Short mmCIF file of C-alpha atoms in Angstrom, two decimals:
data_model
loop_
_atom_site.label_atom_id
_atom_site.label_comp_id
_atom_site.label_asym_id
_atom_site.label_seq_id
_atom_site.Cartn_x
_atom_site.Cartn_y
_atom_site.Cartn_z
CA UNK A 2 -101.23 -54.20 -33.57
CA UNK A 3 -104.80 -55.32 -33.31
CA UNK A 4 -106.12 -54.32 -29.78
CA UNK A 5 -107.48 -57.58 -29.26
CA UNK A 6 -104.05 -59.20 -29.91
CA UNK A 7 -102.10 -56.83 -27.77
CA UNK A 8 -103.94 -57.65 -24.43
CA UNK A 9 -104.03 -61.21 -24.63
CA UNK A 10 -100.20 -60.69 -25.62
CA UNK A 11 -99.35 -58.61 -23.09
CA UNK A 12 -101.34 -60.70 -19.94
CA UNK A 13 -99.51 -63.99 -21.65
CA UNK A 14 -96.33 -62.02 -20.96
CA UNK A 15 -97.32 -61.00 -17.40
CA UNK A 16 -99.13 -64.32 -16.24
CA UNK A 17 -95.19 -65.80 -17.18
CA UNK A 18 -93.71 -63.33 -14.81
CA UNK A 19 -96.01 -63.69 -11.92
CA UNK A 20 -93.51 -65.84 -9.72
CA UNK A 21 -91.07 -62.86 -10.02
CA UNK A 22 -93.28 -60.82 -7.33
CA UNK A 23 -93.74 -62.47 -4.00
CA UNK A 24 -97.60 -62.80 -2.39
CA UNK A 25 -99.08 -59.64 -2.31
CA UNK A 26 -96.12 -57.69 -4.33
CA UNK A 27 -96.30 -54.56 -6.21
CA UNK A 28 -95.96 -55.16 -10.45
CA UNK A 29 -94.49 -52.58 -12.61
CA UNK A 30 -96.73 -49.24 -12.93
CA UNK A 31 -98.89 -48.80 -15.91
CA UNK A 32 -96.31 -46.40 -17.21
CA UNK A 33 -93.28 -48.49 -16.87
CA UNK A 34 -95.41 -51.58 -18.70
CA UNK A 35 -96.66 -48.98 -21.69
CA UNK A 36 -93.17 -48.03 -22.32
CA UNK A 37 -91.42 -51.73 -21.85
CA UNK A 38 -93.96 -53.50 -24.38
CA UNK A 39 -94.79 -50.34 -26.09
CA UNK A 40 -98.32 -50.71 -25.97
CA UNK A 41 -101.47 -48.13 -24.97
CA UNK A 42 -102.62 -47.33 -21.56
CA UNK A 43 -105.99 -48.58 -22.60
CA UNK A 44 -103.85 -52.47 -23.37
CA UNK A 45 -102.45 -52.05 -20.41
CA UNK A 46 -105.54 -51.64 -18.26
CA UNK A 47 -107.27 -54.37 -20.37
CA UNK A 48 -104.49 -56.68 -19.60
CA UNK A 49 -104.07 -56.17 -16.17
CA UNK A 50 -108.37 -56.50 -15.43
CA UNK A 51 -108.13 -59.79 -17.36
CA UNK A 52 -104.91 -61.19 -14.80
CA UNK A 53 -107.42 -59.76 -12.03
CA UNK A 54 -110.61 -61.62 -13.40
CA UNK A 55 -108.51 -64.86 -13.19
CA UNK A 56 -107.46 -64.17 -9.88
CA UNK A 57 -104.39 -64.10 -10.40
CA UNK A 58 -103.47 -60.06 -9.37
CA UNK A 59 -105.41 -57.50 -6.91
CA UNK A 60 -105.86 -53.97 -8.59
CA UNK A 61 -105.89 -51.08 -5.97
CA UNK A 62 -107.33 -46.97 -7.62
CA UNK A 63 -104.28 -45.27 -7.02
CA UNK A 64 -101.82 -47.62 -5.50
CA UNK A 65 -101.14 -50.17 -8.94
CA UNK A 66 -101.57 -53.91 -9.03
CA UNK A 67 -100.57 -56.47 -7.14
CA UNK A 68 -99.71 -60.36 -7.05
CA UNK A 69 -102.67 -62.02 -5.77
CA UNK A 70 -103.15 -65.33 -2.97
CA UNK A 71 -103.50 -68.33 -4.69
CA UNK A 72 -106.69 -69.52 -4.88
CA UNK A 73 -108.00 -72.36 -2.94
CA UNK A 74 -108.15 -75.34 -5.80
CA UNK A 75 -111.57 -76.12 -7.00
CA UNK A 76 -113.52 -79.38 -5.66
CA UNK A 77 -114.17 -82.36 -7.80
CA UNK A 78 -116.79 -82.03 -10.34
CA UNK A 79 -119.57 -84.59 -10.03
CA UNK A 80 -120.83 -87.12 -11.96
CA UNK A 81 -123.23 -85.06 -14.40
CA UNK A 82 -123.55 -88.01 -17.05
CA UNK A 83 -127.30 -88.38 -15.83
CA UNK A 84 -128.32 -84.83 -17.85
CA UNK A 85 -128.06 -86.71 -20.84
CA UNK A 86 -131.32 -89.02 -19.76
CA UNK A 87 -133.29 -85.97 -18.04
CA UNK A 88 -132.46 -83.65 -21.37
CA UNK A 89 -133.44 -86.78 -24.16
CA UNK A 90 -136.13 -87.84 -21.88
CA UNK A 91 -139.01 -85.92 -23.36
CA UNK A 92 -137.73 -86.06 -27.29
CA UNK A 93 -139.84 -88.74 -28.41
CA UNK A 94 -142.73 -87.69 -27.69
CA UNK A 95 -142.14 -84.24 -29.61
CA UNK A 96 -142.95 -84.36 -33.22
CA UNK A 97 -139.76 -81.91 -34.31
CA UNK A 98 -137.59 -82.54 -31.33
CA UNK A 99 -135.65 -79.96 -30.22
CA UNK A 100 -131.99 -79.54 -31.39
CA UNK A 101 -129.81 -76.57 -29.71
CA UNK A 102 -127.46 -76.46 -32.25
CA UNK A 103 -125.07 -72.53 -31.78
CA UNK A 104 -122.50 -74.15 -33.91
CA UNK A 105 -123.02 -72.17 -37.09
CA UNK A 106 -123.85 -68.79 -34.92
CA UNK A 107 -120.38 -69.47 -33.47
CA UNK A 108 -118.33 -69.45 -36.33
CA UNK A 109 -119.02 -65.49 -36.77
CA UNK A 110 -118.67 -64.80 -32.91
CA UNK A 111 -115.56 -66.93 -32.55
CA UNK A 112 -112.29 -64.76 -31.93
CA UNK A 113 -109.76 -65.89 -34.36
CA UNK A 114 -105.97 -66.80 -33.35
CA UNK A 115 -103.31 -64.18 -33.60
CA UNK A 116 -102.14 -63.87 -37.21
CA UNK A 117 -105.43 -65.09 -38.55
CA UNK A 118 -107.19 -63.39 -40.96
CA UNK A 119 -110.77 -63.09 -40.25
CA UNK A 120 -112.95 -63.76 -43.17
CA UNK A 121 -115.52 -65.46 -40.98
CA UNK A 122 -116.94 -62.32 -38.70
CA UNK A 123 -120.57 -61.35 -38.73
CA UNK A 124 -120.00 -57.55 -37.34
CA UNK A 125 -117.87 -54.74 -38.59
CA UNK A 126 -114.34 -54.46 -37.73
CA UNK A 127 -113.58 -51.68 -34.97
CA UNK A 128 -112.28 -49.37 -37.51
CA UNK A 129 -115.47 -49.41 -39.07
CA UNK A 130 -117.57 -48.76 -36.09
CA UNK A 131 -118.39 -45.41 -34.81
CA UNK A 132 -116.64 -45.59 -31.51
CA UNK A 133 -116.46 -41.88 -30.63
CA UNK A 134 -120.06 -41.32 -31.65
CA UNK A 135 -121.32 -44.23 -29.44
CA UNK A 136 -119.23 -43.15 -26.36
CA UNK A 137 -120.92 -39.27 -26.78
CA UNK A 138 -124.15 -41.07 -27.03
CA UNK A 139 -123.40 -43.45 -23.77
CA UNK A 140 -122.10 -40.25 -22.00
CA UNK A 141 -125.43 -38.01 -22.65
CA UNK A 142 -127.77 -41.16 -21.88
CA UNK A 143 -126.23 -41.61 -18.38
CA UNK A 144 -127.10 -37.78 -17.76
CA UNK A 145 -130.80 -37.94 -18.65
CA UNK A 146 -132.91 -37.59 -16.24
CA UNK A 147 -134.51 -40.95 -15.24
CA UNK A 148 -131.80 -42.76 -17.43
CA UNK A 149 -131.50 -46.08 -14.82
CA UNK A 150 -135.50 -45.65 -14.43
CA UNK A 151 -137.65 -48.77 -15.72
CA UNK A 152 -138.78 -48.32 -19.69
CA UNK A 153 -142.04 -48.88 -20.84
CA UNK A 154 -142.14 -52.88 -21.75
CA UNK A 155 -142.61 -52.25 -25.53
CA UNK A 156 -139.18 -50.05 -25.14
CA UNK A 157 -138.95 -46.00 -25.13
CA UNK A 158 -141.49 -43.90 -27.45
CA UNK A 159 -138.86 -41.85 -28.68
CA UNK A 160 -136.94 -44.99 -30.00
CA UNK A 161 -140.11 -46.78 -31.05
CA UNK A 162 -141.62 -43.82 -32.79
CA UNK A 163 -137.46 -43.74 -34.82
CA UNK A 164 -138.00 -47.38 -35.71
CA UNK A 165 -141.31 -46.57 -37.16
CA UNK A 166 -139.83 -43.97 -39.40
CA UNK A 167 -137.05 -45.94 -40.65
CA UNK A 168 -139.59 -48.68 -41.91
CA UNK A 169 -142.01 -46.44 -43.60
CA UNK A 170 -145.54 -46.90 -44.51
CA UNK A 171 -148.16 -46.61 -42.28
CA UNK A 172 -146.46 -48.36 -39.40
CA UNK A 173 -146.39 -46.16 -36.15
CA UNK A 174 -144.74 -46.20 -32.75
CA UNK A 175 -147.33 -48.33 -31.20
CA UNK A 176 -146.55 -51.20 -33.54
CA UNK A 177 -142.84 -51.47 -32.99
CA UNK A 178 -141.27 -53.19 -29.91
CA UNK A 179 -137.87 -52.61 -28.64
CA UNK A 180 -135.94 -56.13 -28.93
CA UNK A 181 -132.32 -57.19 -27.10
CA UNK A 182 -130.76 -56.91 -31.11
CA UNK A 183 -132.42 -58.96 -34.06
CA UNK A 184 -131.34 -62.37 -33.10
CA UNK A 185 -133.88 -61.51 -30.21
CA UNK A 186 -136.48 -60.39 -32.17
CA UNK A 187 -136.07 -63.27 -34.79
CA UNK A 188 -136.73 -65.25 -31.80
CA UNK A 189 -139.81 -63.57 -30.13
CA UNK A 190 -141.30 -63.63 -34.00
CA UNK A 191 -140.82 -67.56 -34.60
CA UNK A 192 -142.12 -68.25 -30.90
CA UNK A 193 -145.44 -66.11 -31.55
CA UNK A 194 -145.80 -67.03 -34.62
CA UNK A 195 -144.81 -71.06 -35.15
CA UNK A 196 -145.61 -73.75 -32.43
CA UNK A 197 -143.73 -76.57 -31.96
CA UNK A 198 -143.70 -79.60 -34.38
CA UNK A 199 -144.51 -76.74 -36.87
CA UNK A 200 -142.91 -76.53 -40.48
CA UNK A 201 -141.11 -73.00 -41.09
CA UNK A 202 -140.25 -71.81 -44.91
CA UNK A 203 -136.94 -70.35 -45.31
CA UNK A 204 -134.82 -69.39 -48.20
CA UNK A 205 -132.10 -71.51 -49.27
CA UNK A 206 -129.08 -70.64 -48.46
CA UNK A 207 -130.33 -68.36 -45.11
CA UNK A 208 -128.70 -67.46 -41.90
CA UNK A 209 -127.27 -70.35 -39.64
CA UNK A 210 -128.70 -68.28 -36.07
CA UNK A 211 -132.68 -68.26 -37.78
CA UNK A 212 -131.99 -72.41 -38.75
CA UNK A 213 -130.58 -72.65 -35.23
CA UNK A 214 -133.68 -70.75 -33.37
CA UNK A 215 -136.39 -72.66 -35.64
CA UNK A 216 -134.63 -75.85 -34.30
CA UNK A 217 -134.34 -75.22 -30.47
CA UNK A 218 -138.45 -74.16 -30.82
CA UNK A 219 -138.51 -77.66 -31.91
CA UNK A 220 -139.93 -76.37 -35.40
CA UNK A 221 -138.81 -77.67 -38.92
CA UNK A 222 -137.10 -75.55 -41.33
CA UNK A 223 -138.08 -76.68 -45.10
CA UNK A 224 -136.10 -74.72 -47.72
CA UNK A 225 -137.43 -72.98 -50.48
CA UNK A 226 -134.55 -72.12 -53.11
CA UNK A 227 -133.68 -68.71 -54.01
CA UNK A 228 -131.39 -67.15 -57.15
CA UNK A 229 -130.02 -64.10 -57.47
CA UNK A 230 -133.34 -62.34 -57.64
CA UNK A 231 -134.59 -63.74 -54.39
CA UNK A 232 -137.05 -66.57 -53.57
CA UNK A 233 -138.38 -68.31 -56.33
CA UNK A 234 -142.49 -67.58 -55.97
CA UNK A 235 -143.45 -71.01 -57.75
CA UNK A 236 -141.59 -72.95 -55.17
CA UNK A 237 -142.90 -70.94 -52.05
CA UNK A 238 -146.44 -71.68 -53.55
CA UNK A 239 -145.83 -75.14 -53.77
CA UNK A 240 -143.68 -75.28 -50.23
CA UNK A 241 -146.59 -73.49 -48.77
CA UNK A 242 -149.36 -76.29 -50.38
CA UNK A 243 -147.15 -78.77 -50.13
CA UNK A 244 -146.60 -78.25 -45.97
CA UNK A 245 -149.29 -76.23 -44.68
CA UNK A 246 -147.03 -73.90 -43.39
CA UNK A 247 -148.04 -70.51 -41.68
CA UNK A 248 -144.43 -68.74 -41.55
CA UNK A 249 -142.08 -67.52 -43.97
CA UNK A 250 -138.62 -66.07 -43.22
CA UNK A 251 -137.03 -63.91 -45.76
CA UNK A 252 -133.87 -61.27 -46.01
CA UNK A 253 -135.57 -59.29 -48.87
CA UNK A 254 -132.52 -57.13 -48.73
CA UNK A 255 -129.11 -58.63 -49.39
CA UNK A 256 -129.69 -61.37 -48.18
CA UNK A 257 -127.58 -63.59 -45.74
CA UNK A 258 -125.15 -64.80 -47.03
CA UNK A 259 -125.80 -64.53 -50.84
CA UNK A 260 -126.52 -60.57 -50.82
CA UNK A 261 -129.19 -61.25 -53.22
CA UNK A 262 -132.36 -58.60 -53.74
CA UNK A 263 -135.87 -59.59 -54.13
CA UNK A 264 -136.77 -58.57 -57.07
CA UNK A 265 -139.61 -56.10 -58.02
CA UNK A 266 -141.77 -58.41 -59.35
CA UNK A 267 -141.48 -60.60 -57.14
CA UNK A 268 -142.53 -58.42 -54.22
CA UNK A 269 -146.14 -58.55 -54.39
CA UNK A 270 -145.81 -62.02 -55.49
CA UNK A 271 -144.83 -62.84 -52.40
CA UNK A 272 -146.84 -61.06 -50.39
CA UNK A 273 -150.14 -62.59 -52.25
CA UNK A 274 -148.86 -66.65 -51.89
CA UNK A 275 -148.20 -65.44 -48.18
CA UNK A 276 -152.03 -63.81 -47.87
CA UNK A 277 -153.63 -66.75 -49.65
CA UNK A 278 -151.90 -69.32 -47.70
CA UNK A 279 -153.25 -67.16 -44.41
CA UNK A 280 -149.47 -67.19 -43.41
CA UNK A 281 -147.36 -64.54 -42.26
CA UNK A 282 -144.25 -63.19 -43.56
CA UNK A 283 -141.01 -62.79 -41.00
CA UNK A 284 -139.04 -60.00 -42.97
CA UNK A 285 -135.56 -59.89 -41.59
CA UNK A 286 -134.24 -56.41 -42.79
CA UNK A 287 -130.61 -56.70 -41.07
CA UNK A 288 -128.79 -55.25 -43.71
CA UNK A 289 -130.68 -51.78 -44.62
CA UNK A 290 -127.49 -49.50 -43.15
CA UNK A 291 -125.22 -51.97 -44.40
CA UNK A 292 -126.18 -50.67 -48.60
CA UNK A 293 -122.59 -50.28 -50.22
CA UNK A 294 -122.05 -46.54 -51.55
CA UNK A 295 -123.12 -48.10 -55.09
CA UNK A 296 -126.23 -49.83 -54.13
CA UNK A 297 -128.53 -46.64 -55.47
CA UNK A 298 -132.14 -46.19 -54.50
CA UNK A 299 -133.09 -49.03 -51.87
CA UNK A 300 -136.46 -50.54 -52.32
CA UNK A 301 -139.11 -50.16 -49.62
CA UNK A 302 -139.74 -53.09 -46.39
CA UNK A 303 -142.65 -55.26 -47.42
CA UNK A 304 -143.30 -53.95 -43.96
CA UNK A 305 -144.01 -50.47 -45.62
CA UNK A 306 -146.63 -52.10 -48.18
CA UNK A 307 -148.42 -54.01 -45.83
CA UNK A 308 -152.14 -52.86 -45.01
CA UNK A 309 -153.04 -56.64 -44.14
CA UNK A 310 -150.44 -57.30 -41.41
CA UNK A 311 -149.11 -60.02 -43.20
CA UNK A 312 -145.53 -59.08 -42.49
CA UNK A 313 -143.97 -59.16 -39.47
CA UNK A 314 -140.47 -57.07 -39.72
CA UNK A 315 -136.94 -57.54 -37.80
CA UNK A 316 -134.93 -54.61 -37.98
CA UNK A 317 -131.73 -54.30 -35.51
CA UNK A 318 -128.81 -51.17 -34.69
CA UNK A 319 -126.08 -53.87 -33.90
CA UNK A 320 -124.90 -55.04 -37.50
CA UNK A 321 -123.90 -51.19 -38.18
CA UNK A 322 -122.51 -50.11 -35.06
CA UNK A 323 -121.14 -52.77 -32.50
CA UNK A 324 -121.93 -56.49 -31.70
CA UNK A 325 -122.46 -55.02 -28.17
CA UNK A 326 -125.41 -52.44 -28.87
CA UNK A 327 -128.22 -55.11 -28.65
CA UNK A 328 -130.50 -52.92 -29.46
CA UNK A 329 -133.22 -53.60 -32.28
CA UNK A 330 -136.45 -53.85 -33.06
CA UNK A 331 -140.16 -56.43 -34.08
CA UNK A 332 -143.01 -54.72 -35.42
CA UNK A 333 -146.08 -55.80 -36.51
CA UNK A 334 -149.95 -54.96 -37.41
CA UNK A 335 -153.23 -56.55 -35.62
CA UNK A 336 -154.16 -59.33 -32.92
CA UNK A 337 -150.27 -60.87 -33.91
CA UNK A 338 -148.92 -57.52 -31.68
CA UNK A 339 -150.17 -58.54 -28.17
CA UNK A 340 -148.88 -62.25 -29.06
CA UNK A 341 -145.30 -60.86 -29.10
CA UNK A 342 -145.04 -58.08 -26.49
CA UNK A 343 -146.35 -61.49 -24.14
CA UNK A 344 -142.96 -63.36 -25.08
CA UNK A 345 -141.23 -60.10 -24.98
CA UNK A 346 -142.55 -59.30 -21.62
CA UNK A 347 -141.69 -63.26 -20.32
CA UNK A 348 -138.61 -63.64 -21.87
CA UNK A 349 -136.82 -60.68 -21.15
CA UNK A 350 -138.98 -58.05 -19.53
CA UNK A 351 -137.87 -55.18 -21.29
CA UNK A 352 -134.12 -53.92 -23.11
CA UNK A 353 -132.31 -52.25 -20.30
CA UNK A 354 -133.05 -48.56 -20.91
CA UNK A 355 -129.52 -47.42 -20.69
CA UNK A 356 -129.08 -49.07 -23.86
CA UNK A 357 -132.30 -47.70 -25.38
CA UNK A 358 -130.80 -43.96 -24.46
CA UNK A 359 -127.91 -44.60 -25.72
CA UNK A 360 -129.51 -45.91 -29.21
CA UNK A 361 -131.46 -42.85 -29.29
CA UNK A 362 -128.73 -40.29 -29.12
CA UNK A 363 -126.74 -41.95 -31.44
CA UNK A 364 -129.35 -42.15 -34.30
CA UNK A 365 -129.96 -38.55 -33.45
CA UNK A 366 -126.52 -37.18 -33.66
CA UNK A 367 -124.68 -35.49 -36.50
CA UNK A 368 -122.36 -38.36 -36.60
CA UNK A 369 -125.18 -40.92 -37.21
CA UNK A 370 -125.16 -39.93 -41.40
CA UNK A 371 -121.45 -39.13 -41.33
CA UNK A 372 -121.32 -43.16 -39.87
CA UNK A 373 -123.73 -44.53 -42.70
CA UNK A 374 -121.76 -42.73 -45.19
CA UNK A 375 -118.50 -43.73 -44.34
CA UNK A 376 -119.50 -47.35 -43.73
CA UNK A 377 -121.08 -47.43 -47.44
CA UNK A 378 -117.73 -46.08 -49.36
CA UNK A 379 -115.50 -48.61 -47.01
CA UNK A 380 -118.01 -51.47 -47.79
CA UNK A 381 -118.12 -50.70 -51.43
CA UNK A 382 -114.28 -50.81 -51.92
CA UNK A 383 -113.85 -53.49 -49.58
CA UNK A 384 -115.96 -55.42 -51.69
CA UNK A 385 -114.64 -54.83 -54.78
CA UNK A 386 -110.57 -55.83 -53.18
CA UNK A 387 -112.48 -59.03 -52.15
CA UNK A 388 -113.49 -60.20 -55.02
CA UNK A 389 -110.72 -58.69 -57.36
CA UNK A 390 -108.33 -60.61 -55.35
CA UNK A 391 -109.71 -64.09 -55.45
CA UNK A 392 -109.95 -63.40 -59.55
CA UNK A 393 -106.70 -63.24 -59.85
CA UNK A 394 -106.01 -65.82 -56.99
CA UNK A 395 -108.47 -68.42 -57.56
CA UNK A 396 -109.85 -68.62 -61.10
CA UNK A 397 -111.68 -71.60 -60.37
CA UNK A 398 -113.56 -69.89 -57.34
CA UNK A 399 -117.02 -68.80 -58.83
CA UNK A 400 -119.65 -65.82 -57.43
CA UNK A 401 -122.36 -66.33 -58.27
CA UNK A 402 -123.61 -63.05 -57.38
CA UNK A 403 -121.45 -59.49 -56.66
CA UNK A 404 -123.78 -58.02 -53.94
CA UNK A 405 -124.26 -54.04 -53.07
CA UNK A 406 -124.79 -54.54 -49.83
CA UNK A 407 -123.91 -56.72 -46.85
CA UNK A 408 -121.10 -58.01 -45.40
CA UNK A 409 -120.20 -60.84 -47.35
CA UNK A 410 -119.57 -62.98 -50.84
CA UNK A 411 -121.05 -66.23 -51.31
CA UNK A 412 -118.40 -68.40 -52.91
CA UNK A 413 -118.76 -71.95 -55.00
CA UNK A 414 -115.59 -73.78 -54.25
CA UNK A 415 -113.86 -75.16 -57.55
CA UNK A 416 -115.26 -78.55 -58.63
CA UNK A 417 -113.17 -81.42 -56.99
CA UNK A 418 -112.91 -79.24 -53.56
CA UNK A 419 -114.17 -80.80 -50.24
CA UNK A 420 -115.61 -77.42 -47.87
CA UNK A 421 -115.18 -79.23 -45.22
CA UNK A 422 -111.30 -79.98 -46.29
CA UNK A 423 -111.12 -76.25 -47.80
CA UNK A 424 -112.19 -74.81 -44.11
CA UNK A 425 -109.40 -76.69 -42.60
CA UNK A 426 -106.54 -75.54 -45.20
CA UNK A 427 -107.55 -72.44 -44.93
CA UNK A 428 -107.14 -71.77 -41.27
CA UNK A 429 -103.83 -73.86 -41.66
CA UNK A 430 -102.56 -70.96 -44.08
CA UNK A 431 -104.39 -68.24 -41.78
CA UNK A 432 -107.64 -67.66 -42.90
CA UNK A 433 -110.60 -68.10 -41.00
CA UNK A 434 -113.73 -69.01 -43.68
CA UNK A 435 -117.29 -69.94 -42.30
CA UNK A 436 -118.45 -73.48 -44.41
CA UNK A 437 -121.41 -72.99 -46.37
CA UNK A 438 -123.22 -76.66 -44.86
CA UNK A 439 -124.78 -74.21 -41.82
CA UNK A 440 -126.13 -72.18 -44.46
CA UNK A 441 -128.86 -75.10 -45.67
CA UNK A 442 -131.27 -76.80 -43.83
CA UNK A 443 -131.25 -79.43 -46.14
CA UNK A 444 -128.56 -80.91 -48.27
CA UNK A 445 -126.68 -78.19 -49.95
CA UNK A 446 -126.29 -78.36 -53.81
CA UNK A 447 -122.34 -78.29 -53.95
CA UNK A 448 -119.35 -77.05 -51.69
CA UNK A 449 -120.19 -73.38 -50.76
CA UNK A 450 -117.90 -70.81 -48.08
CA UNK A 451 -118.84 -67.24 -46.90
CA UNK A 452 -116.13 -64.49 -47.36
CA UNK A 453 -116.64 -61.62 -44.98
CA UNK A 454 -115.00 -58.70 -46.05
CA UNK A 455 -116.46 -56.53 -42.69
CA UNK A 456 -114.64 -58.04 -39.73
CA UNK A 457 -110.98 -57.72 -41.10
CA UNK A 458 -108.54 -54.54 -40.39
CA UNK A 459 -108.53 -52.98 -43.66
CA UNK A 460 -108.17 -53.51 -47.97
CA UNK A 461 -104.81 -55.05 -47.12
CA UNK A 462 -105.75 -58.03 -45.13
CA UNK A 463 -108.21 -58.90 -48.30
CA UNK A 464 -105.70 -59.22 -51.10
CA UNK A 465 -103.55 -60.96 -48.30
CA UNK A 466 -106.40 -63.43 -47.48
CA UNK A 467 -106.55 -64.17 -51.24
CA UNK A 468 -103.22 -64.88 -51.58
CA UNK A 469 -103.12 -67.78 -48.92
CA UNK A 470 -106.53 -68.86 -49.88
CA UNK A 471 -105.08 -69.95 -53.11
CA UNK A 472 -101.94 -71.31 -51.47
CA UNK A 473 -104.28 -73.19 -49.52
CA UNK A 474 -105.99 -74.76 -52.34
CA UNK A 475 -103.32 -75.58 -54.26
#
């Protein structure tokens, strides 16, 4: 059973027998719970913390758990209906006003019902992540000397100097900073970068979190469409006339959530609108570990290309490892470098350096390749279940583009389909789908859902999450 499933189970099952043990009274041991629901120690001990965090047992090292006192009920909430003056107060005298909108981030964070299928998960499933390696890595941070110590704001040289590497070029250590994960960075490179009121260029479809941080900076997202070879130059020419814009966000590589590639000629293409428009270039490279074992020879960051500083690049750990290692990374060339280690240094101070440790011995382990290697052959079949599955399931079900690389398919719904209607029969049947409307910041061009293949326990659940999909539909 899925370990998630098990402890919420198994803490259902004990909050129901809680009036069984007087105040203060002893449960069952560990081992006499393990062997009555025939679960792991590890459920167990989950379980029994979450009954504890509710308050509704005491845990004791040694002695076992115990029935807690009741606690004394809550007071009243207040009246809190005057927040929604004080918080629309200021919005009309903002040109873009503000909109903190997580919805579409929370689709892919969202823990899906028991039974469900999870087709709608931005991170890899469990299975896929290198637990073992990780733990080593946590185990030899805490031991290095100065480990709880205070890291340099910019983040460790060690891990900065790695980052530099991976990217290529002439970028060095000293113009990489150590982000809280990419969402983080995303956000330190749109605050540096765009004021408010500001117009932002991003692709069409892009990533619901970048719409959703361009929005709460109170900028203005205008889309600029992309195919299967990436954004269309022509249009970002015009976008960038037509708005006077001085950002562009991209996913160069497989991008989010078509998987698309921009193409060689349209690489330098790019990069010359971007330099004539005197406009910089946000490249989001999220997916780089995350190459399926057929992908062959990836193409350079623009980041590595760059002599101009024109690009500023987003690269993050977390996609190919663990939603929980927030640890990634914003680099950048000239004057645009002291901008963001300010909003760094404000917003956040600096990544705990734990967390940076433990990053850097796990990129530096023999396990690290053995990981990427593993995750590319599991990713590549995956894939190809996914979308072998839905052609035999749902003819009518187009992809527009078979990706090699990502986590994801982008799917057109069958003429005649309503997303919005399609999302709701599928979780009925026990699929969870994200919608493709968060996808656009302006009005999509038909009915669109995501199909993550990452987040699900194996091949099986695929071809099973085909099956009902169609059921669904028909």
């Amino acid at each position: 059973m899925y370990e998630r499933s098990s402890v919420a189970e198994l803490a259902e099952s004990l909050r129901s027998e809680l009036d069984r043990y007087s105040i203060g009274g002893k449960l069952p041991s560990s081992r006499a719970l393990v062997e009555r629901f025939r679960v792991s120690p590890v459920t167990v001990s989950r379980a029994l913390t979450l009954l504890a965090a509710e308050g509704l047992v005491v845990t004791r090292p040694g002695a076992g758990a115990f029935r807690a006192r009741p606690r004394t009920p809550a007071p009243a909430s207040g009246d809190t209906s005057w927040q929604e003056v004080a918080l629309s107060a200021d919005a009309a005298a903002e040109l873009v006003p503000r909109s903190v909108d997580a919805s579409g981030v929370l689709v892919s964070l969202a823990a899906p019902s028991t039974g469900v299928i999870e087709l709608n998960g931005g991170y890899l499933h469990p299975s896929l992540q290198p637990e073992r390696a990780m733990a080593a890595a946590l185990a030899r941070a805490g031991r290095r000397p100065g480990a709880w110590g205070r890291p340099p704001v910019e983040g460790l040289p060690e891990l900065r100097d790695w980052f530099a590497r991976e990217i290529g070029g002439a970028v060095t250590a000293a113009d990489v900073i150590v982000t809280a994960g990419g969402q983080s960075a995303l956000t330190t490179a749109l605050r540096a970068l765009a004021p408010p009121g500001a117009p932002v260029l991003v692709e069409s479809p892009t990533y619901p979190g970048l719409l959703a941080i361009a929005r709460a900076s109170g900028c203005r997202p205008v889309p600029v469409p992309a195919d299967a070879d990436g954004v269309r130059p022509d249009l970002l020419a015009a976008a960038f006339e037509a708005t006077g814009a001085r950002v562009f966000v991209c996913q160069p590589l497989f991008q989010n959530p078509t998987g698309a590639v921009l193409a060689p000629g349209r690489r330098p293409e790019v990069m010359r609108i971007a330099r004539a428009a005197g406009a910089f270039v946000v490249e989001d490279d999220y997916a780089r570990s995350l190459a399926h074992e057929d992908a062959g020879p990836l193409p350079a960051p623009l980041a590595a290309d760059d002599p101009d500083g024109v690009v500023v690049h987003v690269r993050s750990l977390t996609k190919v490892t663990s939603a929980s290692l927030r640890v990634g990374a914003v680099s950048a060339r000239g004057p645009v470098l002291d901008r963001l280690r300010a909003i760094q240094v404000v917003d956040s101070f600096f990544v705990p350096r734990p967390l940076q440790e433990t990053a850097l011995e796990l990129v530096g382990a023999p396990a690290w390749p053995r990981h990427l290697r593993s995750v590319a052959a599991e990713l590549r079949h995956r894939r190809e279940t996914l979308a072998g599955a839905l052609g035999r399931s749902l003819p009518g079900l187009t992809l527009p583009h078979l990706p090699s690389g990502g986590l994801q398919l982008w799917a057109r719904l069958p003429e005649g389909v309503e997303e919005s209607a399609f999302v709701t029969a599928a979780l009925r049947a026990g699929v969870a789908v994200a919608p493709g409307r968060p996808y656009f910041s302006a009005e999509p061009p038909g009915p669109y859902a995501r199909l993550a293949f990452g987040a699900v326990a194996g091949p099986g659940e695929l071809t099973e999450a085909a099956r009902r999909l169609a059921a669904a539909l028909a």
